[in-house]
mmCIF file of C-alpha atoms and ligand atoms in Angstrom:
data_model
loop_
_atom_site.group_PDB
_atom_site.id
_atom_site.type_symbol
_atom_site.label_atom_id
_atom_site.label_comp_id
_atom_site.label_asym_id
_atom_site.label_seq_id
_atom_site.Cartn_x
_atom_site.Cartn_y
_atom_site.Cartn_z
ATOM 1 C CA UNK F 1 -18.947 -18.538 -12.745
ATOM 2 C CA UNK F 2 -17.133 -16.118 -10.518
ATOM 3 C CA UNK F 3 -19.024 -13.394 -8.960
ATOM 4 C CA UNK F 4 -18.719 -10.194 -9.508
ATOM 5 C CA UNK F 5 -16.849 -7.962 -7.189
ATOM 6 C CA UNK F 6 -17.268 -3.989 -8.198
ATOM 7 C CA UNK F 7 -15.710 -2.679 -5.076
ATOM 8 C CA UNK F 8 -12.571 -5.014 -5.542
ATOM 9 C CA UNK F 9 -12.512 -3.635 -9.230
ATOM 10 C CA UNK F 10 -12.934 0.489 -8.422
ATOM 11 C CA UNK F 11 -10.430 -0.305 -5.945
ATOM 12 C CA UNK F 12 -7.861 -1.813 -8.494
ATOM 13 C CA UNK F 13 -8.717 1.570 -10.844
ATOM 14 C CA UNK F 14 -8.183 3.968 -7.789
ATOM 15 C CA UNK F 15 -5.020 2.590 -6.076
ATOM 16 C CA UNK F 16 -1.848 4.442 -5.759
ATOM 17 C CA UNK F 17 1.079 4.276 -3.307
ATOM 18 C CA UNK F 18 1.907 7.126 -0.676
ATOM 19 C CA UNK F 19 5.964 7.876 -1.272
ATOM 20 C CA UNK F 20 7.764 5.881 1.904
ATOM 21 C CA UNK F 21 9.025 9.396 3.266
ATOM 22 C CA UNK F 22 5.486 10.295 3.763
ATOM 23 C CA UNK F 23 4.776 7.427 5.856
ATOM 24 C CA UNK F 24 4.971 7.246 9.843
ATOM 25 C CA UNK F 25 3.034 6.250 12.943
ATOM 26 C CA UNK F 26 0.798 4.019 13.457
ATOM 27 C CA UNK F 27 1.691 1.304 11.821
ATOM 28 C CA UNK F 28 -0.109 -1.915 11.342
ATOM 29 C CA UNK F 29 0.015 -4.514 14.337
ATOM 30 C CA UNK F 30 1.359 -8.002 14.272
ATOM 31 C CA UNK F 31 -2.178 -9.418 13.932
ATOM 32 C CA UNK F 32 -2.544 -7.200 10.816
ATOM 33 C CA UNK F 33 0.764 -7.914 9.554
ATOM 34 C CA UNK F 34 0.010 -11.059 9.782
ATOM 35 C CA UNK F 35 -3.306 -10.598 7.446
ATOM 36 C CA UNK F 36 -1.568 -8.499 4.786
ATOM 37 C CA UNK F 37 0.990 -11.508 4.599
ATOM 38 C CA UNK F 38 -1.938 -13.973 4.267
ATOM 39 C CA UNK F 39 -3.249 -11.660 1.040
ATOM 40 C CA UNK F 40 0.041 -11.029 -0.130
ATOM 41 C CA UNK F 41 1.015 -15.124 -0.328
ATOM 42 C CA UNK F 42 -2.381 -16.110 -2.302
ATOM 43 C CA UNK F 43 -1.107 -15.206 -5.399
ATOM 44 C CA UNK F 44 -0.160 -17.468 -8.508
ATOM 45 C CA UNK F 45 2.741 -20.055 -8.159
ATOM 46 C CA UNK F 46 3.619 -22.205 -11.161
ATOM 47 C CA UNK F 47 4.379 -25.547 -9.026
ATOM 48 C CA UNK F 48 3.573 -24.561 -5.381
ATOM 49 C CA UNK F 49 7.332 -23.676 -5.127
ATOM 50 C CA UNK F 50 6.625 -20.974 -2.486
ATOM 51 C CA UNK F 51 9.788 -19.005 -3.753
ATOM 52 C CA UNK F 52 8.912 -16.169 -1.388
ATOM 53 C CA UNK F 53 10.006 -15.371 2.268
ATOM 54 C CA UNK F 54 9.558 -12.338 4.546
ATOM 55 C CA UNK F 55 11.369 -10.125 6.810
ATOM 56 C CA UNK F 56 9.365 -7.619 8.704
ATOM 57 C CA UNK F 57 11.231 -4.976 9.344
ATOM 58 C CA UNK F 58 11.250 -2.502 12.404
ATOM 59 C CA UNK F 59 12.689 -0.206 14.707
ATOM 60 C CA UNK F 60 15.483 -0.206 15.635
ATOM 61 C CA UNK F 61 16.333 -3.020 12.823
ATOM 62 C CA UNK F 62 15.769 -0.348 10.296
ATOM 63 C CA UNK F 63 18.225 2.290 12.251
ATOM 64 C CA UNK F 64 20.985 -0.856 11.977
ATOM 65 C CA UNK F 65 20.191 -0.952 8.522
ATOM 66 C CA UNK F 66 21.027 2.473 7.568
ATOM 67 C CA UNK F 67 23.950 2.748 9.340
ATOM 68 C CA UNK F 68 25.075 0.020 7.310
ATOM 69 C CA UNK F 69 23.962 1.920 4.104
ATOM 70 C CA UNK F 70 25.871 4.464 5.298
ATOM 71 C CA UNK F 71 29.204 2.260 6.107
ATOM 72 C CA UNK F 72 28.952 0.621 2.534
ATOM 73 C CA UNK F 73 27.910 3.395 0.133
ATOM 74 C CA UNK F 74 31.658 5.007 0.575
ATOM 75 C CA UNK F 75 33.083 1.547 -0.390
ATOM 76 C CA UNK F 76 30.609 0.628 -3.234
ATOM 77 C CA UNK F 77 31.484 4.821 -4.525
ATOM 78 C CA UNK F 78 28.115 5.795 -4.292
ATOM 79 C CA UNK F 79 27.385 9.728 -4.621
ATOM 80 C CA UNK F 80 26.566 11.233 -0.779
ATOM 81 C CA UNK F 81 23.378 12.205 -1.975
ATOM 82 C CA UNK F 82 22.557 8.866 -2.810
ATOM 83 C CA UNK F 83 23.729 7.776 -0.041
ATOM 84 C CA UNK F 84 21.910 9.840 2.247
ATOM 85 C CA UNK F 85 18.849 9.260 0.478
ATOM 86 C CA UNK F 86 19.032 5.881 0.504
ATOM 87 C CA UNK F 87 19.838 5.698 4.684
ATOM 88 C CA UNK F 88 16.977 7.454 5.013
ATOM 89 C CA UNK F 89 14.791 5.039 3.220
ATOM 90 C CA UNK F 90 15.409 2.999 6.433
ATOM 91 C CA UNK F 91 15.957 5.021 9.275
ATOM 92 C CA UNK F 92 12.823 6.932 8.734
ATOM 93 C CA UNK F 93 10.620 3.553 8.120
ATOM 94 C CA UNK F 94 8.622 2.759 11.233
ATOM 95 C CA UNK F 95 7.689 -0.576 9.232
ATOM 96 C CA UNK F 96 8.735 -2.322 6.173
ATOM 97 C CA UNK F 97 8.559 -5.880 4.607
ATOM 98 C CA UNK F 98 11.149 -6.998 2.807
ATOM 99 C CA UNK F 99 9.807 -9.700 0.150
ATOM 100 C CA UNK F 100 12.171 -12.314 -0.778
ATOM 101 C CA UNK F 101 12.922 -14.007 -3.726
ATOM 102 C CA UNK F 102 13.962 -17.547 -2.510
ATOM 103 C CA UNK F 103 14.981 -19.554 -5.635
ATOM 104 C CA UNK F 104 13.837 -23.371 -6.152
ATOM 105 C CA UNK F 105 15.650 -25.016 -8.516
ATOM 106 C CA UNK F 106 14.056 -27.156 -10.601
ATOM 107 C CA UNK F 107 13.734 -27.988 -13.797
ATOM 108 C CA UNK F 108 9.972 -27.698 -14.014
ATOM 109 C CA UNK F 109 9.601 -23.588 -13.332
ATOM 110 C CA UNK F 110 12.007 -21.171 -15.114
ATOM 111 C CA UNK F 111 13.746 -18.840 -12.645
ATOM 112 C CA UNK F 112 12.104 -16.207 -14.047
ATOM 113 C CA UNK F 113 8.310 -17.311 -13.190
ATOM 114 C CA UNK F 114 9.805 -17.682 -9.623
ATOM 115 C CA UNK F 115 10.722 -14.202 -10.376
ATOM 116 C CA UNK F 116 7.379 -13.410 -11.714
ATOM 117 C CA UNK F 117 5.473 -14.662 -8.571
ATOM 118 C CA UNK F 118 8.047 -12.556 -6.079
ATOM 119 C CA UNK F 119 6.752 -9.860 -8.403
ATOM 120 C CA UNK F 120 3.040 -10.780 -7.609
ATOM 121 C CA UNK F 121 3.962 -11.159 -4.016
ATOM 122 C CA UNK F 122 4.786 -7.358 -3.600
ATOM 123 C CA UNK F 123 1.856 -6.389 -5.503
ATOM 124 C CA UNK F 124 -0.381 -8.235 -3.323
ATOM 125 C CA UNK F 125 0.926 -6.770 -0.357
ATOM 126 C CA UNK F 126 0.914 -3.536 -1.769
ATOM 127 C CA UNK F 127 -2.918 -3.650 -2.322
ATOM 128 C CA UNK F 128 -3.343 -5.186 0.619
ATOM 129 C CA UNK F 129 -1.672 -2.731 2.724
ATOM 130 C CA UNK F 130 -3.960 -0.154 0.939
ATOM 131 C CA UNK F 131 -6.746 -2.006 0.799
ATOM 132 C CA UNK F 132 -6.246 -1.914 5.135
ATOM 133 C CA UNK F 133 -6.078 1.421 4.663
ATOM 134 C CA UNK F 134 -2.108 2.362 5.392
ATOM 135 C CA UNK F 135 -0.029 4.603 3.070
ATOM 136 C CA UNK F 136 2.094 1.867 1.220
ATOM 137 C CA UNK F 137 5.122 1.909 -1.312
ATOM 138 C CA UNK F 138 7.093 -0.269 -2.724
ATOM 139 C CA UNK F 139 10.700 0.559 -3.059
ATOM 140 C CA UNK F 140 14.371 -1.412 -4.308
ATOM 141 C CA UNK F 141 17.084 0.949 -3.638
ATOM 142 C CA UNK F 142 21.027 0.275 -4.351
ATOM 143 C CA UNK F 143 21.812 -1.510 -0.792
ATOM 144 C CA UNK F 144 18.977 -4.399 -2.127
ATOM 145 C CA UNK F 145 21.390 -4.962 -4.888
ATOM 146 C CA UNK F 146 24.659 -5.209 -2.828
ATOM 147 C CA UNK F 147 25.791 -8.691 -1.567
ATOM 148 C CA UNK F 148 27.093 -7.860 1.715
ATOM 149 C CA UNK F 149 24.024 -5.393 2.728
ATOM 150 C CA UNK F 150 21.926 -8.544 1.495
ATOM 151 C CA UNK F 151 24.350 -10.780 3.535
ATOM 152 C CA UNK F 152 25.014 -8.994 6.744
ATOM 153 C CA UNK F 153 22.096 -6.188 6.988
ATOM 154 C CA UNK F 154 19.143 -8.944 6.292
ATOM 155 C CA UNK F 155 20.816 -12.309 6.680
ATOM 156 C CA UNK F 156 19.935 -13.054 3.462
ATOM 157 C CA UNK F 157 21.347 -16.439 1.513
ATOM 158 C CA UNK F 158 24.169 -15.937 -1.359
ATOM 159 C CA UNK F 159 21.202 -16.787 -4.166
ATOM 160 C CA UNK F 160 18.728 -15.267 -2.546
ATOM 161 C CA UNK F 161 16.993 -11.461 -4.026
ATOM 162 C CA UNK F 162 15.012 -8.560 -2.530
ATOM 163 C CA UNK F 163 12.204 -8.466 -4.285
ATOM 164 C CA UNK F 164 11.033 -5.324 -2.883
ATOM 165 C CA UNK F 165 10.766 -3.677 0.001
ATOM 166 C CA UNK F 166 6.930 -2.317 0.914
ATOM 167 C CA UNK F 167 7.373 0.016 3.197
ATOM 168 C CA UNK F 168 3.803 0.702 5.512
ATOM 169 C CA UNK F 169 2.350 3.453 7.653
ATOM 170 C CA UNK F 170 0.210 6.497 7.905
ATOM 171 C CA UNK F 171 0.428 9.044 5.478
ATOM 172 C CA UNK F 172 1.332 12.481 7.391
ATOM 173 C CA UNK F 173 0.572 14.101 3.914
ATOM 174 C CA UNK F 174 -1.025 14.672 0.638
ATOM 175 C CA UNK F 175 1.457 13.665 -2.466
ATOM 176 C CA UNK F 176 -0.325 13.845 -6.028
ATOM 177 C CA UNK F 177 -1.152 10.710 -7.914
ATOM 178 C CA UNK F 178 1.082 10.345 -10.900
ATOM 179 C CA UNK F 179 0.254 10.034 -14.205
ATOM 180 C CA UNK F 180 -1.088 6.807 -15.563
ATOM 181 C CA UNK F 181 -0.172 5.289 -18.986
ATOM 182 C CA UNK F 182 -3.025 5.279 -21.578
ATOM 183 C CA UNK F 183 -3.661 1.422 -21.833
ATOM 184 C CA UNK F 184 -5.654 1.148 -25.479
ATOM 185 C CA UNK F 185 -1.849 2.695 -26.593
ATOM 186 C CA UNK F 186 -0.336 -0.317 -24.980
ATOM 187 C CA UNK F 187 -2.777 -3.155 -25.873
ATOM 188 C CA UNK F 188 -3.100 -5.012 -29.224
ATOM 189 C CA UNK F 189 -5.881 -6.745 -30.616
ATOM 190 C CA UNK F 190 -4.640 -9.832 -32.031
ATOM 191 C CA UNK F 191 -7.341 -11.425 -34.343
ATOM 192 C CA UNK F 192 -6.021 -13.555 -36.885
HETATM 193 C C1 LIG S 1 10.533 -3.400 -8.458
HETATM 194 C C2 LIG S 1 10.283 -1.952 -8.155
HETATM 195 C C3 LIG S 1 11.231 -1.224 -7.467
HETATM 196 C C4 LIG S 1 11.047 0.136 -7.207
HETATM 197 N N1 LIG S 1 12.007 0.822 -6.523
HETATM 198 C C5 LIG S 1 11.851 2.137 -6.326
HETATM 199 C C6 LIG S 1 12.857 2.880 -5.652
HETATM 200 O O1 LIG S 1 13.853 2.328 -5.172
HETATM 201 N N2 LIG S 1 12.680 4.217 -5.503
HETATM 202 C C7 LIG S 1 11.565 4.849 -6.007
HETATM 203 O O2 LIG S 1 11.458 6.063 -5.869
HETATM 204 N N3 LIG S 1 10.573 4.160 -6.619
HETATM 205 C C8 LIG S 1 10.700 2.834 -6.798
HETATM 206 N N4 LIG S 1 9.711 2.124 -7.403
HETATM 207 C C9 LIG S 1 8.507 2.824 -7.852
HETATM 208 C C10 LIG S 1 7.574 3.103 -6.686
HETATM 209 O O3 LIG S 1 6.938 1.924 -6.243
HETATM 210 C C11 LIG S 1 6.580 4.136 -7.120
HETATM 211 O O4 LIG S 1 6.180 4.793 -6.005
HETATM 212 C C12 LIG S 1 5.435 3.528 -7.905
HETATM 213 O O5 LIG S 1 5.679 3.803 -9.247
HETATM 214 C C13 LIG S 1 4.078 4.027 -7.507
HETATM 215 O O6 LIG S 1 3.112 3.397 -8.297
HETATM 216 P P1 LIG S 1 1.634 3.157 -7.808
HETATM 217 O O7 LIG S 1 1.108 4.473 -7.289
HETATM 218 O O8 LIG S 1 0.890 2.669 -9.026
HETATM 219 O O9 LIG S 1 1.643 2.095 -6.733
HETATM 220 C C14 LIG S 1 9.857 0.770 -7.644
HETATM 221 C C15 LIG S 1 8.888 0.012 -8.316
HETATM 222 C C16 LIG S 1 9.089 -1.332 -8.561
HETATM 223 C C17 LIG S 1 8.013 -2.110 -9.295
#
């Protein structure tokens, strides 16, 4: 039998992400990176595909990046709000970890539980990145979904997916919790 774990359990009933803008210096090192990466990749896998990759992303990668956001929002007609706030996302990030979805075919594991365990992935790092004790959030954002920022801002291969991007730091202050669905309304008892 497994053993128990309370503190691993208050902390999965207390976590909550600190919104990216909040987040600055420190940061965590390369040694810690290289821990949260180590949580974030023991996570379930139907098949040991590994359909996961990472790109660690800092300064001044991130200030590349946004000009880049800024160069394609125009083309893709995105509003300059969106715009704006979405070149921010990036130029204000000190660190962030871009979680790829690298796709195995094969015949054995849909897609989508490849999917799934990018999903798991970003979670994991997430906690983990909490769990350390940094601000954390995990963001998407309209460049992730557009093939040349994919292509030319992270390199990225023509079937491969951001899966999020978990932005790290230090929180320089408060934001509120938000509210948190009522789980008995979302569960059924199935019985016979
Ligand atoms: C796949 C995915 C993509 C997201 N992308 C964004 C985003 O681009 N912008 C945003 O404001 N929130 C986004 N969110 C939501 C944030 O992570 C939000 O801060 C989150 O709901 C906080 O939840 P938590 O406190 O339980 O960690 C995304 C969430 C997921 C799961």
């Amino acid at each position: 039998m497994s053993t128990a774990n309370p503190a691993a359990l208050e902390f999965l009933l207390s976590r909550r992400s600190r919104p990216a803008r909040t987040l600055g210096l420190p940061v965590p090192s390369r040694d810690e990176v290289a821990l949260l990466l180590a949580a974030a990749t023991r996570v379930p896998d139907h098949g040991k595909l590994e359909p996961w990759r990472f790109l660690v992303l800092t300064r001044p990668a991130t200030d590349r990046l946004a000009a880049l956001v800024e160069s394609r929002g125009p083309v893709l007609g995105i509003e300059p709000e969106k715009i704006a706030k979405s070149a921010s996302q990036y130029s204000m990030a000190d660190l962030a970890i871009a979680v790829v979805q690298v796709p195995r075919p094969t015949e054995k594991v849909p897609l989508i539980e490849q999917t799934y365990s990018a999903g798991a992935v970003c979670l994991s790092l997430l906690n983990a990145a909490l769990a350390q004790g940094w601000g954390a959030n995990w963001l998407s954002g309209w460049p992730t979904y557009d093939e040349v920022f994919r292509r030319e801002g992270l390199g990225l291969a023509p079937d491969e997916r951001v899966a999020g991007l978990i932005h790290i730091g230090t929180p320089k202050m408060d934001s509120p919790d938000r509210p948190r669905p009522d789980p008995l309304k979302l569960a059924t008892w199935v019985t016979e």
